[in-house]
Structure formats: structure tokens, C-alpha cells
Short mmCIF file of N, CA and C in Angstrom, two decimals:
data_model
loop_
_atom_site.label_atom_id
_atom_site.label_comp_id
_atom_site.label_asym_id
_atom_site.label_seq_id
_atom_site.Cartn_x
_atom_site.Cartn_y
_atom_site.Cartn_z
N MET A 180 0.90 -0.92 -0.18
CA MET A 180 0.00 -0.03 -0.15
C MET A 180 1.01 1.64 -0.09
N PRO A 181 0.62 2.26 -1.01
CA PRO A 181 1.38 3.09 -1.06
C PRO A 181 1.29 4.03 -0.05
N VAL A 182 2.46 5.01 0.64
CA VAL A 182 2.55 6.29 1.32
C VAL A 182 2.05 7.37 1.01
N SER A 183 1.28 8.23 1.19
CA SER A 183 1.02 9.68 0.98
C SER A 183 1.91 10.72 1.14
N PRO A 184 2.34 11.48 0.56
CA PRO A 184 3.65 11.76 0.64
C PRO A 184 3.47 12.85 1.82
N ILE A 185 2.24 13.45 2.53
CA ILE A 185 1.79 14.25 3.68
C ILE A 185 2.85 12.59 4.78
N ALA A 186 2.05 11.65 4.74
CA ALA A 186 2.38 10.92 6.49
C ALA A 186 3.82 10.14 6.07
N ASP A 187 4.26 10.59 4.44
CA ASP A 187 5.88 10.31 4.91
C ASP A 187 6.57 10.89 5.02
N HIS A 188 6.32 12.55 5.24
CA HIS A 188 7.08 13.73 5.60
C HIS A 188 6.85 13.22 7.25
N PHE A 189 5.63 12.87 7.95
CA PHE A 189 5.74 12.75 9.24
C PHE A 189 6.76 11.59 9.44
N ILE A 190 6.58 10.72 9.30
CA ILE A 190 7.38 9.19 9.48
C ILE A 190 8.79 10.12 9.18
N GLN A 191 9.11 10.55 8.44
CA GLN A 191 10.67 11.52 8.55
C GLN A 191 10.99 12.84 9.30
N LEU A 192 9.55 12.98 9.98
CA LEU A 192 9.83 14.37 10.99
C LEU A 192 10.28 13.06 12.34
N ALA A 193 10.09 12.22 12.75
CA ALA A 193 9.31 11.14 13.61
C ALA A 193 10.96 10.83 13.55
N TYR A 194 11.46 10.41 12.44
CA TYR A 194 12.72 10.12 12.54
C TYR A 194 13.94 11.06 12.93
N ASN A 195 13.78 12.21 12.37
CA ASN A 195 14.58 13.11 12.65
C ASN A 195 14.19 14.68 12.23
N PRO A 196 13.51 15.23 13.72
CA PRO A 196 13.05 16.44 13.44
C PRO A 196 14.19 17.89 13.93
N GLY A 197 15.05 17.38 13.79
CA GLY A 197 16.08 18.07 13.24
C GLY A 197 16.37 19.68 14.42
N VAL A 198 15.93 18.89 15.68
CA VAL A 198 16.43 19.81 16.78
C VAL A 198 17.25 19.54 17.50
N SER A 199 18.72 21.05 17.54
CA SER A 199 19.62 20.58 18.61
C SER A 199 19.56 21.97 19.26
N PRO A 200 20.45 22.05 20.59
CA PRO A 200 20.93 22.88 21.82
C PRO A 200 21.34 23.90 20.74
N LYS A 201 21.19 25.26 21.11
CA LYS A 201 21.65 26.35 20.46
C LYS A 201 21.42 27.74 21.47
N GLY A 202 22.50 27.90 21.75
CA GLY A 202 22.59 29.28 22.49
C GLY A 202 22.61 30.04 21.73
N GLY A 203 22.02 31.59 22.65
CA GLY A 203 21.39 32.78 21.53
C GLY A 203 20.19 32.71 21.46
N GLY A 204 19.08 31.77 21.62
CA GLY A 204 18.03 31.27 21.09
C GLY A 204 16.92 32.73 21.48
N LEU A 205 17.18 32.50 22.95
CA LEU A 205 16.37 33.27 23.96
C LEU A 205 17.11 34.08 25.22
N PRO A 206 16.63 35.01 25.38
CA PRO A 206 17.46 36.22 26.45
C PRO A 206 17.28 35.99 27.48
N GLY A 207 17.93 35.84 28.28
CA GLY A 207 18.05 35.94 29.51
C GLY A 207 19.13 34.43 29.82
N LEU A 208 19.66 34.13 29.14
CA LEU A 208 20.86 32.65 29.06
C LEU A 208 21.58 33.21 29.56
N SER A 209 22.22 34.26 29.91
CA SER A 209 23.48 34.39 30.67
C SER A 209 22.96 34.51 32.27
N VAL A 210 22.15 35.15 32.70
CA VAL A 210 21.22 35.04 34.11
C VAL A 210 21.05 34.14 34.27
N LEU A 211 20.76 33.19 34.05
CA LEU A 211 19.82 31.40 33.87
C LEU A 211 21.46 30.78 34.34
N LYS A 212 22.45 31.62 33.39
CA LYS A 212 23.28 30.33 33.69
C LYS A 212 24.54 31.42 34.85
N ASN A 213 24.40 32.78 35.25
CA ASN A 213 24.81 32.84 36.66
C ASN A 213 24.04 32.27 37.70
N VAL A 214 22.38 32.46 37.81
CA VAL A 214 22.01 31.84 38.53
C VAL A 214 22.87 30.17 39.19
N VAL A 215 22.72 29.92 38.36
CA VAL A 215 22.86 28.13 38.26
C VAL A 215 24.16 28.12 39.06
N ASN A 216 25.26 28.94 38.50
CA ASN A 216 26.70 28.50 39.32
C ASN A 216 26.72 29.21 40.72
N SER A 217 25.65 30.60 40.81
CA SER A 217 25.57 30.77 42.21
C SER A 217 24.91 29.72 42.91
N ILE A 218 24.29 28.61 42.51
CA ILE A 218 23.40 27.83 43.53
C ILE A 218 24.45 26.58 43.72
N ASN A 219 25.38 26.51 42.55
CA ASN A 219 26.22 25.62 42.75
C ASN A 219 27.00 25.73 43.89
N LEU A 220 27.38 27.30 43.56
CA LEU A 220 28.74 27.64 44.50
C LEU A 220 27.66 27.40 46.11
N PHE A 221 26.26 27.66 46.26
CA PHE A 221 25.66 28.01 47.72
C PHE A 221 25.83 26.29 48.05
N GLY A 222 25.56 24.70 47.10
CA GLY A 222 25.71 24.09 47.37
C GLY A 222 27.04 23.42 48.32
N LEU A 223 28.22 23.83 47.30
CA LEU A 223 29.38 23.58 47.63
C LEU A 223 29.78 23.90 49.01
N VAL A 224 29.14 25.45 49.27
CA VAL A 224 29.56 25.91 50.54
C VAL A 224 28.96 24.96 51.62
N ALA A 225 27.76 24.96 51.24
CA ALA A 225 27.07 23.92 52.78
C ALA A 225 27.18 22.44 52.48
N VAL A 226 27.79 22.13 51.51
CA VAL A 226 28.49 21.07 51.78
C VAL A 226 29.78 20.83 52.71
N VAL A 227 30.84 22.12 52.27
CA VAL A 227 31.89 21.82 53.27
C VAL A 227 31.33 22.03 54.65
N GLY A 228 30.12 22.91 55.32
CA GLY A 228 29.53 22.92 56.04
C GLY A 228 29.31 21.50 56.97
N ALA A 229 28.33 21.10 56.29
CA ALA A 229 28.12 19.91 56.31
C ALA A 229 29.41 18.85 56.49
N LEU A 230 29.71 19.01 55.99
CA LEU A 230 31.48 17.68 56.68
C LEU A 230 32.11 17.97 57.56
N VAL A 231 32.07 19.23 57.64
CA VAL A 231 32.76 19.88 58.86
C VAL A 231 32.08 19.59 60.61
N VAL A 232 30.50 19.69 59.81
CA VAL A 232 29.44 18.94 61.43
C VAL A 232 30.12 17.68 61.32
N SER A 233 30.01 17.24 60.26
CA SER A 233 29.30 16.07 60.20
C SER A 233 30.84 14.76 61.26
N LEU A 234 32.24 15.49 60.36
CA LEU A 234 33.53 14.77 61.02
C LEU A 234 33.34 15.20 62.72
N ALA A 235 32.89 16.66 63.26
CA ALA A 235 32.78 16.84 64.69
C ALA A 235 32.16 15.73 65.19
N VAL A 236 31.57 15.37 64.91
CA VAL A 236 30.14 14.94 65.63
C VAL A 236 30.62 13.27 65.51
N TRP A 237 32.06 12.78 64.21
CA TRP A 237 32.09 11.37 64.08
C TRP A 237 33.50 11.35 65.54
N ALA A 238 34.18 12.87 65.40
CA ALA A 238 35.20 12.56 66.55
C ALA A 238 34.83 12.71 67.60
N TRP A 239 33.42 13.68 67.90
CA TRP A 239 33.45 13.57 69.52
C TRP A 239 32.47 12.34 69.93
N GLY A 240 31.73 11.68 69.03
CA GLY A 240 31.43 9.86 68.91
C GLY A 240 32.90 9.24 69.30
N HIS A 241 33.51 9.19 68.86
CA HIS A 241 34.60 8.20 69.39
C HIS A 241 34.94 8.35 70.46
N HIS A 242 35.32 9.75 70.88
CA HIS A 242 36.11 10.11 71.77
C HIS A 242 35.59 9.82 73.12
N THR A 243 33.88 9.97 73.17
CA THR A 243 33.04 10.43 73.77
C THR A 243 32.65 8.42 74.58
N GLY A 244 32.97 7.54 73.58
CA GLY A 244 32.27 6.26 73.26
C GLY A 244 30.83 6.29 73.09
N GLY A 245 30.20 6.82 72.10
CA GLY A 245 29.47 7.12 71.33
C GLY A 245 29.03 6.24 70.51
N PRO A 246 29.28 5.12 69.95
CA PRO A 246 28.64 4.39 69.21
C PRO A 246 27.87 5.11 67.82
N GLN A 247 26.64 5.77 68.37
CA GLN A 247 25.55 5.91 67.54
C GLN A 247 26.11 7.38 66.99
N ALA A 248 26.72 7.84 68.13
CA ALA A 248 27.39 9.38 67.55
C ALA A 248 28.14 9.18 66.44
N GLU A 249 29.34 8.64 66.77
CA GLU A 249 30.22 8.19 65.99
C GLU A 249 29.46 7.40 64.58
N ALA A 250 28.56 6.53 64.52
CA ALA A 250 28.12 5.98 63.07
C ALA A 250 27.31 7.02 62.35
N ASN A 251 26.99 8.06 62.95
CA ASN A 251 26.23 9.35 62.47
C ASN A 251 27.24 10.19 61.70
N GLY A 252 28.50 10.76 62.51
CA GLY A 252 29.50 11.35 61.83
C GLY A 252 30.06 10.62 60.65
N LYS A 253 30.24 9.18 60.40
CA LYS A 253 30.37 8.54 59.11
C LYS A 253 29.34 8.75 57.99
N LYS A 254 28.18 8.53 58.79
CA LYS A 254 27.26 8.46 57.81
C LYS A 254 27.25 10.08 56.77
N GLY A 255 26.95 10.94 57.98
CA GLY A 255 27.38 12.40 56.98
C GLY A 255 28.28 12.89 56.26
N ALA A 256 29.75 12.33 56.98
CA ALA A 256 30.65 12.44 55.92
C ALA A 256 30.67 11.69 55.09
N THR A 257 30.18 11.26 55.26
CA THR A 257 30.01 9.73 53.01
C THR A 257 29.32 10.79 52.37
N VAL A 258 27.70 11.22 52.88
CA VAL A 258 27.60 11.75 52.13
C VAL A 258 27.58 12.86 51.59
N ALA A 259 28.68 13.79 52.65
CA ALA A 259 28.90 14.98 52.11
C ALA A 259 30.06 15.18 50.80
N ALA A 260 30.72 13.96 51.35
CA ALA A 260 32.15 13.71 50.47
C ALA A 260 31.07 13.19 48.97
N GLY A 261 29.91 12.36 48.90
CA GLY A 261 28.84 11.97 47.93
C GLY A 261 28.52 13.49 47.53
N ALA A 262 28.14 14.16 47.97
CA ALA A 262 27.03 15.67 47.62
C ALA A 262 28.32 16.61 47.18
N ALA A 263 29.26 16.42 47.26
CA ALA A 263 30.07 17.40 46.93
C ALA A 263 30.76 16.66 45.25
N LEU A 264 31.04 15.11 45.60
CA LEU A 264 31.19 14.64 43.91
C LEU A 264 30.34 14.72 42.61
N GLY A 265 29.23 14.59 43.41
CA GLY A 265 28.08 14.97 42.53
C GLY A 265 27.70 16.50 42.08
N LEU A 266 28.46 17.40 43.08
CA LEU A 266 28.16 19.19 42.44
C LEU A 266 28.75 19.15 41.63
N GLY A 267 30.47 19.20 41.95
CA GLY A 267 31.63 19.44 41.51
C GLY A 267 31.58 18.91 39.73
N ALA A 268 30.70 17.13 39.97
CA ALA A 268 30.59 16.67 38.27
C ALA A 268 29.57 16.93 37.50
N ALA A 269 28.51 17.89 37.86
CA ALA A 269 27.48 18.17 37.79
C ALA A 269 27.50 18.10 36.17
N ASN A 270 28.61 19.51 35.89
CA ASN A 270 28.35 19.65 34.33
C ASN A 270 29.25 18.33 33.68
N GLY A 271 30.13 18.09 34.04
CA GLY A 271 30.48 16.74 32.84
C GLY A 271 29.86 15.73 32.45
N VAL A 272 29.29 15.40 33.98
CA VAL A 272 27.97 14.50 33.94
C VAL A 272 26.57 14.71 32.86
N VAL A 273 26.23 16.00 32.75
CA VAL A 273 25.60 16.73 31.81
C VAL A 273 26.13 16.47 30.33
N ALA A 274 27.34 16.96 30.24
CA ALA A 274 27.69 17.08 29.31
C ALA A 274 28.08 15.50 28.31
N PHE A 275 28.13 14.72 28.95
CA PHE A 275 28.60 13.20 28.92
C PHE A 275 27.69 12.96 28.29
N PHE A 276 26.58 12.87 28.73
CA PHE A 276 25.23 12.04 28.48
C PHE A 276 24.78 12.82 27.23
N SER A 277 24.77 14.23 27.68
CA SER A 277 24.42 14.73 26.39
C SER A 277 25.15 14.49 24.91
N ALA A 278 26.39 14.53 25.01
CA ALA A 278 27.11 14.15 23.66
C ALA A 278 26.91 12.61 23.40
N LEU A 279 26.42 12.34 24.60
CA LEU A 279 26.20 10.19 24.18
C LEU A 279 24.92 10.29 23.57
N GLY A 280 24.00 11.20 24.27
CA GLY A 280 22.47 10.98 23.39
C GLY A 280 22.69 11.56 21.90
N SER A 281 23.81 12.39 21.92
CA SER A 281 23.74 13.31 20.45
C SER A 281 24.24 12.65 19.36
N GLN A 282 24.78 11.12 19.65
CA GLN A 282 25.01 10.09 18.80
C GLN A 282 24.05 9.13 18.69
N VAL A 283 23.32 9.20 19.33
CA VAL A 283 21.91 8.43 19.02
C VAL A 283 21.07 8.76 17.98
N ARG A 284 21.15 7.46 17.16
CA ARG A 284 20.56 7.77 15.26
C ARG A 284 19.21 7.17 15.31
#
């Protein structure tokens, strides 16, 4: 059964819509980048504070013989380290998967 030209056009459009990220398309992109950079910096500062508190709780629990405080301090330090890793790697992770996604055909 032959396919009509309009249906053929929509089939081609479904395979390749021709959309790709492009800078400068909308106003305010630089402002949005500054906001996201500021949020990332705020997150990193908060993680430093969380790490300091967690390490202090860990040390306090260890020296006072409090196993629950020591375990919570270890858990907090691990979470803070993971959060720092995630915040620091966010741009690279997004860039990696964006490049990987652009290779899908």
C-alpha cells in the first residue's frame, strides 16, 4: 500500500526532527547560567559546612564512646563527600550524557 507524501513527511519528521541545543536563542541565558552557578556554589559551601559538622560529630562520638554519634558522623561525612562529588561533576556528567545522546541515530 503506497504511503501519501504527507504521511511520508511525518514519518521522516519522527525520525529526525532537526532539533539541537543552540545558545543565544532566548534572552536571559547568561542570567540563568549565573543563577545556576550561584546555586552550585551555595551547594558546595553548604557541603563544606555539613562535612565539618559531620567530622566533628564523628570525632566527638569516637572520643566519648558514643557509637551512634560516631556512626552518624561517618554517615554524614560520606553523604557530604558524595554530594561534593555530585556537585563538582554535574557539568561533566550532563555534558557526557548530552554528547552520548547526540550520537543516537
